[in-house]
Amino acid sequence: MASLVRHVTIDCADPFALADFWAQVLDGTVGEDDNPGDPEAAVESAGASLLFIRVPEGKVVKNRVHLDLQPQDRSREEEVERLLALGAKLVDDRRTADGRGWALLADPEGNEFCVERSHAERVALGDA
């Protein structure tokens, strides 16, 4: 049997704060034993398990790996607005007039991620 991905691990300055942000993004939970000031914090959700680990250096270049999010119960635009309200920043808007494309956002520590169209939006344009 092949290996399975246990966590996607993300280096950061404040593991608990970033885990809290991503728990809200993914409708997940921060680990029961994780507390502010801990050197690591985990998020469990239906779609992914994320592990945030404190490192001394800050992010200086573009991510080599990033997450692509697909909204489950709302449109891409509604999800982008929700994430901006949680503290994400819009880095680049790649949405197109025909409804395709994506929005490139960054979490509170600058880690980039994309918000793609929902499944319903993909079906509506014949892209599913």
mmCIF file of C-alpha atoms in Angstrom:
data_model
loop_
_atom_site.group_PDB
_atom_site.id
_atom_site.type_symbol
_atom_site.label_atom_id
_atom_site.label_comp_id
_atom_site.label_asym_id
_atom_site.label_seq_id
_atom_site.Cartn_x
_atom_site.Cartn_y
_atom_site.Cartn_z
ATOM 1 C CA MET A 1 0.000 0.000 0.000
ATOM 2 C CA ALA A 2 1.170 3.531 -0.780
ATOM 3 C CA SER A 3 1.611 6.263 1.822
ATOM 4 C CA LEU A 4 -1.182 8.632 2.799
ATOM 5 C CA VAL A 5 -0.842 12.329 3.588
ATOM 6 C CA ARG A 6 -1.381 12.715 7.343
ATOM 7 C CA HIS A 7 -1.112 16.513 7.514
ATOM 8 C CA VAL A 8 -0.255 19.422 5.315
ATOM 9 C CA THR A 9 2.287 21.249 7.496
ATOM 10 C CA ILE A 10 2.599 25.023 7.402
ATOM 11 C CA ASP A 11 5.433 27.014 8.976
ATOM 12 C CA CYS A 12 4.273 30.140 10.794
ATOM 13 C CA ALA A 13 4.941 32.610 13.613
ATOM 14 C CA ASP A 14 1.768 31.987 15.666
ATOM 15 C CA PRO A 15 0.490 28.412 15.269
ATOM 16 C CA PHE A 16 -2.621 28.768 17.423
ATOM 17 C CA ALA A 17 -3.826 32.002 15.780
ATOM 18 C CA LEU A 18 -3.276 30.629 12.287
ATOM 19 C CA ALA A 19 -4.938 27.320 13.208
ATOM 20 C CA ASP A 20 -7.935 29.276 14.503
ATOM 21 C CA PHE A 21 -8.179 31.177 11.187
ATOM 22 C CA TRP A 22 -8.002 27.971 9.122
ATOM 23 C CA ALA A 23 -10.457 26.136 11.396
ATOM 24 C CA GLN A 24 -12.980 28.857 10.533
ATOM 25 C CA VAL A 25 -12.110 28.688 6.819
ATOM 26 C CA LEU A 26 -12.544 24.899 6.680
ATOM 27 C CA ASP A 27 -15.352 24.597 9.260
ATOM 28 C CA GLY A 28 -12.938 22.460 11.264
ATOM 29 C CA THR A 29 -11.676 22.287 14.810
ATOM 30 C CA VAL A 30 -8.406 23.208 16.493
ATOM 31 C CA GLY A 31 -6.897 20.314 18.446
ATOM 32 C CA GLU A 32 -8.236 19.971 22.006
ATOM 33 C CA ASP A 33 -4.728 20.102 23.469
ATOM 34 C CA ASP A 34 -3.625 23.118 21.408
ATOM 35 C CA ASN A 35 -3.385 26.474 23.202
ATOM 36 C CA PRO A 36 -2.096 29.989 22.514
ATOM 37 C CA GLY A 37 1.693 30.015 22.777
ATOM 38 C CA ASP A 38 2.123 26.322 21.900
ATOM 39 C CA PRO A 39 4.840 25.530 19.325
ATOM 40 C CA GLU A 40 2.322 23.740 17.090
ATOM 41 C CA ALA A 41 -1.419 23.494 16.538
ATOM 42 C CA ALA A 42 -3.522 21.190 14.380
ATOM 43 C CA VAL A 43 -6.779 21.645 12.482
ATOM 44 C CA GLU A 44 -9.008 18.712 11.618
ATOM 45 C CA SER A 45 -11.696 19.154 8.967
ATOM 46 C CA ALA A 46 -13.639 17.024 6.526
ATOM 47 C CA GLY A 47 -11.342 18.018 3.654
ATOM 48 C CA ALA A 48 -7.878 18.212 5.189
ATOM 49 C CA SER A 49 -5.736 17.964 8.277
ATOM 50 C CA LEU A 50 -3.421 20.940 8.701
ATOM 51 C CA LEU A 51 -0.510 21.244 11.132
ATOM 52 C CA PHE A 52 0.925 24.668 11.967
ATOM 53 C CA ILE A 53 4.460 24.776 13.376
ATOM 54 C CA ARG A 54 6.262 27.818 14.794
ATOM 55 C CA VAL A 55 9.467 28.742 12.981
ATOM 56 C CA PRO A 56 11.718 31.742 13.681
ATOM 57 C CA GLU A 57 11.927 33.026 10.099
ATOM 58 C CA GLY A 58 9.099 34.754 8.295
ATOM 59 C CA LYS A 59 7.761 34.003 4.819
ATOM 60 C CA VAL A 60 9.954 35.703 2.220
ATOM 61 C CA VAL A 61 8.979 34.215 -1.152
ATOM 62 C CA LYS A 62 5.976 32.732 -2.936
ATOM 63 C CA ASN A 63 4.665 29.430 -1.566
ATOM 64 C CA ARG A 64 5.936 26.366 -3.411
ATOM 65 C CA VAL A 65 2.741 24.513 -2.396
ATOM 66 C CA HIS A 66 -0.658 26.061 -1.794
ATOM 67 C CA LEU A 67 -4.243 24.995 -1.101
ATOM 68 C CA ASP A 68 -7.035 25.332 -3.673
ATOM 69 C CA LEU A 69 -10.410 25.736 -1.964
ATOM 70 C CA GLN A 70 -13.750 24.863 -3.552
ATOM 71 C CA PRO A 71 -16.793 26.318 -1.759
ATOM 72 C CA GLN A 72 -19.369 23.675 -0.853
ATOM 73 C CA ASP A 73 -22.493 25.635 0.032
ATOM 74 C CA ARG A 74 -21.978 29.071 -1.519
ATOM 75 C CA SER A 75 -20.596 30.741 -4.615
ATOM 76 C CA ARG A 76 -16.944 31.584 -5.129
ATOM 77 C CA GLU A 77 -17.730 35.285 -4.664
ATOM 78 C CA GLU A 78 -19.600 34.654 -1.407
ATOM 79 C CA GLU A 79 -16.711 32.538 -0.138
ATOM 80 C CA VAL A 80 -14.121 35.184 -1.048
ATOM 81 C CA GLU A 81 -16.135 37.800 0.871
ATOM 82 C CA ARG A 82 -16.430 35.453 3.888
ATOM 83 C CA LEU A 83 -12.682 34.786 3.912
ATOM 84 C CA LEU A 84 -11.834 38.481 3.585
ATOM 85 C CA ALA A 85 -14.067 39.148 6.608
ATOM 86 C CA LEU A 86 -12.113 36.471 8.556
ATOM 87 C CA GLY A 87 -8.846 38.308 7.868
ATOM 88 C CA ALA A 88 -7.610 36.980 4.505
ATOM 89 C CA LYS A 89 -6.160 39.444 1.981
ATOM 90 C CA LEU A 90 -6.813 39.496 -1.777
ATOM 91 C CA VAL A 91 -3.439 39.046 -3.504
ATOM 92 C CA ASP A 92 -4.518 38.666 -7.142
ATOM 93 C CA ASP A 93 -7.905 38.464 -8.805
ATOM 94 C CA ARG A 94 -7.861 35.916 -11.635
ATOM 95 C CA ARG A 95 -11.662 35.759 -11.980
ATOM 96 C CA THR A 96 -12.815 36.320 -15.555
ATOM 97 C CA ALA A 97 -15.924 37.934 -17.046
ATOM 98 C CA ASP A 98 -17.219 34.527 -18.200
ATOM 99 C CA GLY A 99 -17.316 33.258 -14.588
ATOM 100 C CA ARG A 100 -14.168 31.144 -14.750
ATOM 101 C CA GLY A 101 -10.854 31.743 -13.004
ATOM 102 C CA TRP A 102 -10.006 32.019 -9.327
ATOM 103 C CA ALA A 103 -9.137 34.446 -6.556
ATOM 104 C CA LEU A 104 -5.672 34.293 -4.982
ATOM 105 C CA LEU A 105 -5.811 35.156 -1.285
ATOM 106 C CA ALA A 106 -3.356 35.094 1.605
ATOM 107 C CA ASP A 107 -3.996 34.079 5.202
ATOM 108 C CA PRO A 108 -3.046 36.442 8.076
ATOM 109 C CA GLU A 109 0.632 35.341 7.851
ATOM 110 C CA GLY A 110 0.855 35.703 4.065
ATOM 111 C CA ASN A 111 0.469 32.052 3.020
ATOM 112 C CA GLU A 112 -1.245 32.089 -0.366
ATOM 113 C CA PHE A 113 -4.256 29.987 -1.342
ATOM 114 C CA CYS A 114 -6.813 30.005 -4.142
ATOM 115 C CA VAL A 115 -10.595 30.041 -4.100
ATOM 116 C CA GLU A 116 -12.017 28.288 -7.131
ATOM 117 C CA ARG A 117 -15.610 28.018 -8.342
ATOM 118 C CA SER A 118 -18.082 25.824 -6.481
ATOM 119 C CA HIS A 119 -19.177 22.554 -8.056
ATOM 120 C CA ALA A 120 -22.549 24.121 -8.915
ATOM 121 C CA GLU A 121 -20.804 27.013 -10.696
ATOM 122 C CA ARG A 122 -18.637 24.570 -12.647
ATOM 123 C CA VAL A 123 -21.716 22.561 -13.707
ATOM 124 C CA ALA A 124 -23.552 25.724 -14.761
ATOM 125 C CA LEU A 125 -20.712 26.560 -17.192
ATOM 126 C CA GLY A 126 -20.333 22.976 -18.409
ATOM 127 C CA ASP A 127 -16.921 22.525 -16.758
ATOM 128 C CA ALA A 128 -17.754 19.794 -14.221
#
